[in-house]
Coordinates of C-alpha atoms and ligand atoms in Angstrom, one line a residue:
M1 CA 69.5 62.6 36.9
T2 CA 72.3 60.1 37.3
A3 CA 71.6 56.8 35.5
A4 CA 72.3 54.7 38.6
L5 CA 69.5 56.3 40.6
G6 CA 66.8 55.1 38.2
T7 CA 63.9 57.0 36.8
P8 CA 63.1 60.0 39.2
A9 CA 59.9 60.1 41.2
L10 CA 59.6 56.3 41.2
G11 CA 59.5 56.2 45.0
S12 CA 56.8 58.9 45.2
G13 CA 54.0 56.5 45.6
D14 CA 52.4 57.6 42.4
P15 CA 52.0 54.8 39.8
V16 CA 53.8 54.2 36.6
V17 CA 50.9 54.6 34.1
V18 CA 51.0 52.5 30.9
V19 CA 48.9 53.9 28.1
G20 CA 47.5 51.1 25.9
G21 CA 46.2 47.7 26.8
G22 CA 47.6 45.9 23.8
V23 CA 50.1 43.1 24.1
V24 CA 53.1 45.5 24.4
G25 CA 51.5 47.7 27.1
L26 CA 50.2 44.7 29.0
C27 CA 53.6 43.0 29.0
T28 CA 55.3 46.2 30.1
A29 CA 52.8 46.7 32.9
Y30 CA 53.3 43.0 34.0
Y31 CA 57.1 43.3 34.4
L32 CA 56.8 46.7 36.1
A33 CA 54.4 45.3 38.6
A34 CA 56.5 42.1 39.0
A35 CA 59.4 44.5 40.0
G36 CA 57.2 45.8 42.8
L37 CA 56.3 49.2 41.3
P38 CA 52.7 50.5 41.6
V39 CA 51.3 50.4 38.1
E40 CA 48.1 51.5 36.3
V41 CA 46.9 50.7 32.7
V42 CA 44.7 53.0 30.7
E43 CA 43.0 51.6 27.6
R44 CA 40.5 53.5 25.5
R45 CA 38.5 50.4 24.6
G46 CA 38.9 46.9 26.0
L47 CA 42.2 45.1 26.7
G48 CA 43.7 43.5 23.6
S49 CA 41.1 45.1 21.3
G50 CA 43.6 46.8 18.9
A51 CA 46.2 45.1 16.6
S52 CA 46.7 42.6 19.4
R53 CA 43.3 41.0 18.7
G54 CA 42.9 39.2 15.3
N55 CA 46.5 38.6 14.5
A56 CA 48.1 35.2 13.7
G57 CA 49.5 34.7 17.1
W58 CA 53.0 33.6 16.0
V59 CA 55.7 33.6 18.5
C60 CA 58.7 33.0 16.3
L61 CA 62.4 33.5 15.9
S62 CA 62.6 32.7 12.2
H63 CA 60.7 35.8 11.1
S64 CA 62.8 38.5 12.7
T65 CA 62.7 40.4 9.4
P66 CA 62.1 44.1 9.3
V67 CA 59.7 44.8 6.4
P68 CA 61.9 47.2 4.4
A69 CA 63.9 44.4 2.8
P70 CA 65.9 44.8 -0.4
G71 CA 63.6 44.8 -3.4
V72 CA 60.4 45.5 -1.3
V73 CA 59.8 48.9 -2.9
R74 CA 59.9 47.4 -6.4
F75 CA 57.5 44.8 -5.2
A76 CA 55.2 47.4 -3.7
L77 CA 55.3 49.6 -6.8
R78 CA 54.1 46.6 -8.9
S79 CA 51.1 46.3 -6.6
L80 CA 49.8 49.8 -7.5
G81 CA 46.2 49.4 -8.6
R82 CA 46.2 45.7 -7.7
P83 CA 44.3 45.2 -4.4
D84 CA 44.9 41.4 -4.6
S85 CA 48.6 41.8 -4.2
P86 CA 50.2 40.5 -0.9
L87 CA 51.8 44.0 -0.4
Y88 CA 49.4 46.7 -1.6
L89 CA 50.3 50.3 -1.8
R90 CA 47.6 52.9 -2.2
P91 CA 49.4 56.2 -2.6
L92 CA 47.9 59.0 -0.5
P93 CA 48.2 62.8 -1.2
D94 CA 49.6 63.2 2.3
P95 CA 53.1 64.6 2.8
A96 CA 53.6 62.5 5.9
F97 CA 52.8 59.3 3.9
V98 CA 55.2 60.3 1.1
R99 CA 58.0 61.1 3.6
W100 CA 57.4 57.8 5.3
L101 CA 57.6 55.9 1.9
W102 CA 60.8 57.8 1.1
R103 CA 62.4 56.8 4.4
F104 CA 61.1 53.2 4.0
W105 CA 62.8 53.0 0.6
R106 CA 66.0 54.4 2.1
S107 CA 65.9 51.7 4.8
S108 CA 65.6 48.8 2.3
T109 CA 69.3 48.5 1.5
P110 CA 71.0 45.1 2.3
D111 CA 73.1 46.7 5.0
A112 CA 70.2 48.3 6.8
F113 CA 68.2 45.1 6.5
R114 CA 70.9 43.0 8.0
R115 CA 71.4 45.5 10.9
G116 CA 67.7 45.5 11.6
Y117 CA 67.4 41.7 11.4
T118 CA 70.4 41.3 13.8
A119 CA 68.9 43.8 16.3
I120 CA 65.5 42.1 16.4
A121 CA 67.1 38.6 16.5
E122 CA 69.2 39.6 19.5
L123 CA 66.3 41.1 21.3
N124 CA 64.3 38.0 20.5
R125 CA 66.9 35.6 22.1
T126 CA 65.1 35.4 25.4
T127 CA 61.5 35.4 24.1
F128 CA 60.7 31.7 24.8
D129 CA 62.4 31.9 28.2
L130 CA 60.2 34.8 29.1
F131 CA 57.0 33.0 27.9
D132 CA 58.0 30.1 30.1
G133 CA 58.5 32.5 33.0
L134 CA 55.1 34.0 32.4
R135 CA 53.5 30.6 32.4
A136 CA 55.4 29.5 35.5
A137 CA 54.1 32.7 37.3
G138 CA 50.5 31.6 36.4
V139 CA 49.8 33.7 33.3
E140 CA 47.6 31.9 30.8
T141 CA 49.8 32.5 27.8
T142 CA 48.2 29.7 25.7
L143 CA 51.6 29.3 24.0
T144 CA 52.2 26.0 22.2
R145 CA 55.3 25.2 20.1
P146 CA 54.1 23.1 17.2
G147 CA 56.8 24.4 14.8
M148 CA 56.3 26.3 11.6
V149 CA 56.1 24.8 8.2
H150 CA 57.3 27.1 5.4
A151 CA 55.4 25.9 2.3
F152 CA 56.2 26.8 -1.3
L153 CA 54.7 26.1 -4.8
S154 CA 58.2 26.1 -6.3
A155 CA 61.3 24.2 -5.0
A156 CA 63.6 27.0 -6.2
E157 CA 61.7 29.6 -4.2
A158 CA 61.8 27.3 -1.1
R159 CA 65.6 26.8 -1.4
R160 CA 66.2 30.5 -1.9
H161 CA 64.1 31.3 1.1
L162 CA 65.9 28.8 3.3
A163 CA 69.3 30.0 2.1
V164 CA 68.4 33.6 3.1
Q165 CA 67.1 32.5 6.5
R166 CA 70.2 30.4 7.2
E167 CA 72.4 33.4 6.4
M168 CA 70.4 35.8 8.5
A169 CA 69.8 33.4 11.5
D170 CA 73.5 33.0 11.8
G171 CA 73.1 30.1 14.2
R172 CA 70.7 31.9 16.6
Y173 CA 68.0 29.2 16.0
P174 CA 68.0 25.8 14.4
L175 CA 67.0 25.5 10.7
P176 CA 66.8 22.3 8.6
D177 CA 69.7 21.6 6.3
A178 CA 67.5 21.1 3.2
V179 CA 64.0 21.6 1.9
T180 CA 61.7 18.6 1.4
T181 CA 60.5 18.5 -2.2
G182 CA 57.9 16.9 -4.4
D183 CA 55.0 14.9 -3.0
D184 CA 56.9 14.4 0.3
A185 CA 56.6 18.2 1.0
R186 CA 52.9 17.9 2.0
L187 CA 53.7 15.2 4.5
L188 CA 55.0 17.9 6.8
D189 CA 51.4 19.0 7.6
D190 CA 48.3 17.1 6.7
A191 CA 46.5 20.3 5.7
L192 CA 48.9 21.0 2.8
S193 CA 47.6 20.4 -0.7
S194 CA 49.3 18.7 -3.6
G195 CA 50.1 22.2 -5.0
V196 CA 52.9 22.5 -2.4
R197 CA 56.1 21.3 -4.1
A198 CA 58.6 22.1 -1.4
A199 CA 58.5 22.8 2.4
Y200 CA 60.6 22.9 5.5
L201 CA 59.8 22.8 9.2
V202 CA 61.4 25.2 11.7
A203 CA 60.9 23.2 14.9
G204 CA 59.9 24.8 18.1
E205 CA 58.2 27.9 16.7
G206 CA 55.2 28.9 18.7
V207 CA 51.7 30.2 18.6
V208 CA 49.3 31.8 21.1
D209 CA 45.6 32.6 21.0
P210 CA 46.1 36.4 20.9
E211 CA 42.8 37.3 22.6
A212 CA 43.2 34.7 25.3
F213 CA 46.8 35.8 25.9
A214 CA 45.7 39.5 26.4
Q215 CA 43.0 38.3 28.7
G216 CA 45.5 36.1 30.6
L217 CA 47.8 39.1 31.0
G218 CA 44.9 41.3 32.1
E219 CA 43.9 38.8 34.8
A220 CA 47.5 38.5 36.0
L221 CA 47.7 42.3 36.3
T222 CA 44.5 42.6 38.2
A223 CA 45.5 39.7 40.5
S224 CA 48.8 41.5 41.3
G225 CA 47.0 44.8 42.2
V226 CA 47.4 46.7 39.0
K227 CA 44.5 49.1 38.4
V228 CA 43.2 48.7 34.9
H229 CA 41.1 51.6 33.5
E230 CA 39.2 50.3 30.4
H231 CA 37.2 52.6 28.2
A232 CA 39.2 55.5 29.3
E233 CA 41.2 57.5 26.7
V234 CA 44.3 59.5 27.5
T235 CA 43.9 62.9 26.0
G236 CA 47.0 64.7 27.2
F237 CA 49.6 65.1 29.9
R238 CA 50.6 67.4 32.7
S239 CA 54.3 67.8 32.0
P240 CA 56.0 70.9 33.6
A241 CA 59.7 71.2 33.1
G242 CA 60.4 67.9 31.2
R243 CA 58.7 65.6 33.7
V244 CA 55.2 64.1 33.3
T245 CA 53.3 64.4 36.5
G246 CA 49.9 63.3 35.4
L247 CA 47.7 62.2 32.6
R248 CA 44.4 63.7 31.5
T249 CA 41.8 61.0 30.6
T250 CA 38.2 60.9 29.7
Q251 CA 37.6 59.5 33.2
G252 CA 39.6 62.2 35.0
D253 CA 43.2 62.9 35.8
I254 CA 45.7 60.3 37.0
P255 CA 48.9 61.4 38.7
C256 CA 52.0 59.4 37.7
A257 CA 55.6 58.8 38.7
A258 CA 56.3 57.8 35.1
V259 CA 54.4 57.1 31.9
V260 CA 54.8 54.5 29.2
I261 CA 53.2 55.1 25.8
A262 CA 52.3 51.8 24.2
A263 CA 49.3 52.9 22.3
G264 CA 50.0 51.2 19.0
M265 CA 49.1 53.3 16.0
R266 CA 47.8 56.1 18.2
S267 CA 51.1 56.5 19.9
S268 CA 52.2 59.2 17.5
R269 CA 49.4 61.6 18.5
L270 CA 50.3 61.2 22.2
L271 CA 54.0 61.6 21.6
S272 CA 53.3 64.8 19.7
D273 CA 52.0 66.2 23.0
L274 CA 55.4 65.5 24.4
G275 CA 57.1 67.1 21.4
Q276 CA 58.3 63.8 19.8
P277 CA 55.8 62.7 17.1
L278 CA 56.7 59.4 15.5
P279 CA 56.4 58.6 11.8
L280 CA 54.0 55.7 12.2
Q281 CA 52.0 54.2 9.4
A282 CA 49.6 51.3 9.5
G283 CA 50.6 48.1 7.7
K284 CA 47.1 46.9 7.5
G285 CA 46.6 43.1 7.6
Y286 CA 43.5 40.9 7.4
S287 CA 42.5 37.7 9.1
F288 CA 39.5 35.4 9.5
S289 CA 38.7 32.0 11.1
V290 CA 37.6 28.9 9.4
D291 CA 37.1 25.2 10.2
L292 CA 39.2 23.1 8.0
D293 CA 39.4 19.3 7.7
P294 CA 42.2 18.4 8.1
A295 CA 43.2 21.5 10.1
P296 CA 46.8 22.5 10.1
R297 CA 48.8 21.2 13.1
H298 CA 51.7 23.7 12.7
T299 CA 51.8 27.4 11.9
L300 CA 52.0 27.6 8.1
Y301 CA 53.8 30.2 6.1
F302 CA 52.7 30.4 2.4
G303 CA 55.9 31.5 0.9
E304 CA 55.1 33.0 -2.5
R305 CA 51.8 34.6 -1.4
R306 CA 53.1 35.8 2.0
A307 CA 50.0 34.5 3.7
V308 CA 49.8 32.5 6.9
A309 CA 47.6 30.0 8.8
S310 CA 47.6 29.3 12.5
P311 CA 46.0 26.7 14.6
I312 CA 44.2 28.8 17.2
G313 CA 42.0 27.1 19.7
T314 CA 39.8 24.7 17.8
T315 CA 39.9 26.6 14.6
T316 CA 42.3 27.8 11.9
R317 CA 43.1 31.5 11.5
I318 CA 44.2 32.5 8.1
G319 CA 45.8 35.9 7.6
G320 CA 48.0 38.0 5.5
T321 CA 48.5 41.1 3.3
M322 CA 50.4 44.2 4.0
E323 CA 48.4 47.2 2.9
L324 CA 49.8 50.7 3.1
S325 CA 46.7 52.8 2.6
G326 CA 46.7 55.3 5.5
N327 CA 46.0 55.1 9.2
N328 CA 42.5 53.7 9.2
N329 CA 40.7 50.5 10.0
R330 CA 38.6 50.2 6.9
L331 CA 38.0 46.6 6.0
D332 CA 38.3 46.1 2.2
W333 CA 36.5 42.8 1.4
R334 CA 38.6 42.4 -1.7
R335 CA 41.6 41.9 0.5
V336 CA 39.8 39.3 2.6
V337 CA 39.1 37.4 -0.7
A338 CA 42.7 37.9 -1.8
V339 CA 44.0 36.2 1.4
A340 CA 41.5 33.3 1.0
L341 CA 42.4 32.8 -2.6
A342 CA 46.1 32.9 -1.7
S343 CA 45.6 30.2 0.9
R344 CA 43.9 27.9 -1.6
H345 CA 47.1 27.4 -3.5
Y346 CA 48.6 25.7 -0.3
L347 CA 45.5 24.3 1.5
G348 CA 43.6 23.1 -1.5
P349 CA 40.1 24.3 -2.6
W350 CA 38.5 24.8 0.8
F351 CA 35.8 27.0 -1.0
D352 CA 34.5 27.0 -4.5
D353 CA 33.3 30.5 -5.0
P354 CA 34.5 33.7 -3.2
D355 CA 30.8 34.5 -2.6
D356 CA 30.7 31.5 -0.3
L357 CA 33.2 33.1 2.0
V358 CA 30.5 35.1 3.7
T359 CA 29.0 32.0 5.2
L360 CA 32.2 29.9 5.5
I361 CA 34.4 32.3 7.5
R362 CA 34.1 33.9 10.9
D363 CA 35.4 37.1 12.4
P364 CA 36.8 38.9 9.3
W365 CA 39.2 41.3 10.9
V366 CA 41.5 44.1 9.8
G367 CA 44.3 45.5 12.0
G368 CA 47.0 48.1 11.6
R369 CA 50.5 46.9 12.4
P370 CA 52.3 50.0 13.7
F371 CA 55.2 50.6 11.4
L372 CA 58.1 53.0 11.6
P373 CA 59.9 53.5 8.2
D374 CA 62.9 51.3 9.1
G375 CA 60.6 48.5 10.3
L376 CA 62.1 48.5 13.9
P377 CA 60.2 49.5 17.0
V378 CA 61.0 52.3 19.3
I379 CA 61.6 51.1 22.9
D380 CA 63.1 54.1 24.6
R381 CA 62.9 57.1 26.9
V382 CA 61.1 60.0 25.3
P383 CA 63.7 62.7 24.6
G384 CA 63.3 65.8 26.7
H385 CA 61.4 63.9 29.4
D386 CA 63.2 62.0 32.1
N387 CA 60.2 59.9 33.2
A388 CA 58.3 59.3 29.9
F389 CA 58.9 56.1 27.8
A390 CA 57.6 54.7 24.6
A391 CA 57.2 51.2 23.2
T392 CA 55.6 51.0 19.8
G393 CA 56.2 50.3 16.1
H394 CA 56.5 46.5 16.5
G395 CA 55.0 46.0 13.1
M396 CA 54.6 42.3 12.3
L397 CA 56.2 41.1 15.5
G398 CA 54.3 42.7 18.5
V399 CA 53.1 39.4 19.9
T400 CA 56.5 37.7 19.6
L401 CA 58.3 40.8 21.0
G402 CA 55.8 41.8 23.6
P403 CA 57.3 40.0 26.6
V404 CA 60.9 40.9 25.8
T405 CA 59.9 44.5 25.2
G406 CA 58.1 44.7 28.5
H407 CA 60.9 43.0 30.3
R408 CA 63.7 45.2 29.0
L409 CA 61.7 48.4 29.2
A410 CA 60.7 47.7 32.8
E411 CA 64.5 47.2 33.6
F412 CA 65.3 50.5 31.9
I413 CA 62.5 52.4 33.8
R414 CA 63.5 50.8 37.2
T415 CA 67.3 51.3 36.9
G416 CA 67.5 54.3 34.6
R417 CA 70.1 52.4 32.6
R418 CA 69.2 51.4 29.0
P419 CA 69.8 47.6 28.5
E420 CA 72.2 47.0 25.7
A421 CA 69.6 45.0 23.7
L422 CA 67.5 48.2 23.4
G423 CA 70.3 50.3 21.8
P424 CA 69.0 49.8 18.3
F425 CA 65.5 50.9 19.2
R426 CA 66.2 54.5 20.3
F427 CA 64.3 57.5 19.2
G428 CA 67.5 59.1 18.0
R429 CA 67.9 56.8 15.0
L430 CA 64.8 58.3 13.4
R431 CA 66.1 61.9 13.3
G432 CA 66.9 63.5 10.0
Ligands
FAD501 C1 46.9 40.3 10.2 C2 48.0 40.5 11.2 C3 48.7 39.4 11.7 C4 49.7 39.5 12.6 N1 50.3 38.4 13.1 C5 51.2 38.5 14.0 C6 51.9 37.3 14.5 O1 51.6 36.2 14.1 N2 52.9 37.5 15.5 C7 53.2 38.7 15.9 O2 54.2 38.8 16.7 N3 52.6 39.8 15.5 C8 51.6 39.8 14.6 N4 51.0 40.9 14.1 C9 51.4 42.2 14.7 C10 50.9 42.4 16.0 O3 49.5 42.2 16.0 C11 51.2 43.9 16.5 O4 52.6 44.1 16.3 C12 50.8 44.1 17.9 O5 49.5 43.7 18.2 C13 51.0 45.5 18.4 O6 50.7 45.6 19.7 P1 50.6 47.0 20.5 O7 50.3 46.7 21.9 O8 51.8 47.8 20.1 O9 49.3 47.7 19.8 P2 47.8 47.5 20.0 O10 47.4 46.1 20.1 O11 47.1 48.2 18.9 O12 47.5 48.2 21.3 C14 47.5 49.6 21.5 C15 46.3 49.9 22.5 O13 46.4 51.2 22.8 C16 45.0 51.7 23.0 N5 45.1 53.2 22.9 C17 45.4 53.9 21.8 N6 45.3 55.2 22.1 C18 45.0 55.3 23.4 C19 44.7 56.4 24.2 N7 44.8 57.7 23.8 N8 44.3 56.1 25.5 C20 44.2 54.9 25.9 N9 44.4 53.8 25.2 C21 44.8 54.0 23.9 C22 44.3 51.0 21.8 O14 42.9 51.0 22.0 C23 45.0 49.6 21.8 O15 44.2 48.7 22.5 C24 50.0 40.8 13.2 C25 49.3 41.9 12.8 C26 48.3 41.8 11.8 C27 47.5 43.0 11.4

């Protein structure tokens, strides 16, 4: 195939089939359909029911950070046996897990961190423009841009955090010159408690209601003629001679001109069928909803405890923790309590006794952020297949990066030329 001709078979009349109805798959389907291609989506449960459901909904530029940051492994090791730690590592006797940790550690050098940050920040440049475009096209994105308050219990930690952010942002988005300290810090958001001794606002940062956003994308797809198969699981592929010609699903076979695997944590299994398994691990996170008075008006980042709060609809969603304990969706109530306790340092005593949480909170949720060991997603053609593509591994940033991923990948599929911004997100970087 020559690059200029685009992905082969696109003119065959068969659809491009997107596997996975999470935010990444839905956005990719949207931009493929917007380019005039026939598209189908296959989702094993309901749209937006995976990691794209209970997350914090942040759409932000100021957290373009890949998780393997310098010092993170030391931090993780200190969490051993401490399930209340913000980053909790439960070692598993699984060679794939150990290999993943080894590569994670190797990726946490200052140079690798900076390269990863730059790659994500560059990809992220057009994120808000794309959200504006989706809204202009009638997609119910639910995006608002109240700004994000970074809150800290110690002024020194706040200053350190802002200094690192300033250096990494490198002028790509506006940051304040200084942190607000002392009693004035809590004036940045009415919900903050007197325990907050320093804070700063990053103006313009956004938030969506993740469930409503997925629903809005689903409705836009249906309206534009995309066939959406819910409760249909892809179980394999027909792929003679390096080209995928069809998918086997629990509801029958679907012929395809091309396929995009955007199946979150389950992408690895599907990619194994195409000879390219990915070393994905779940970075499990927890969230729940609660009615607070006063409720936060901004998205809040609780610096020392690495927890967050988001105004979502009429309620507040509190979330956090990064748990490396294998690829499962088991909800550990101790982690829910840990997130709630962490938030009390910043929001004040919104509950007295952890036992009261059962009645105070709604929708306790656990989700697996799909993580590759270097913390960056793969957005690429699947090696060895000229019409198979993958978009997964978005870790903490799938909602933020969903539109830009879909937009760039649709361009790649349509033209056959990899957009420059996708260079750092190739399969090839994970070899070795
Ligand atoms: C606590 C928490 C808070 C977070 N907060 C934020 C945030 O504020 N901002 C942000 O940008 N990101 C956030 N994230 C990360 C974000 O949620 C993920 O990066 C994102 O949802 C990943 O989307 P996805 O489409 O890749 O995966 P998913 O949403 O998991 O979608 C994959 C879909 O594929 C389907 N599927 C799997 N296998 C098959 C198959 N064989 N056949 C058919 N369908 C299949 C699944 O059912 C699923 O619906 C957070 C995550 C957590 C856990």
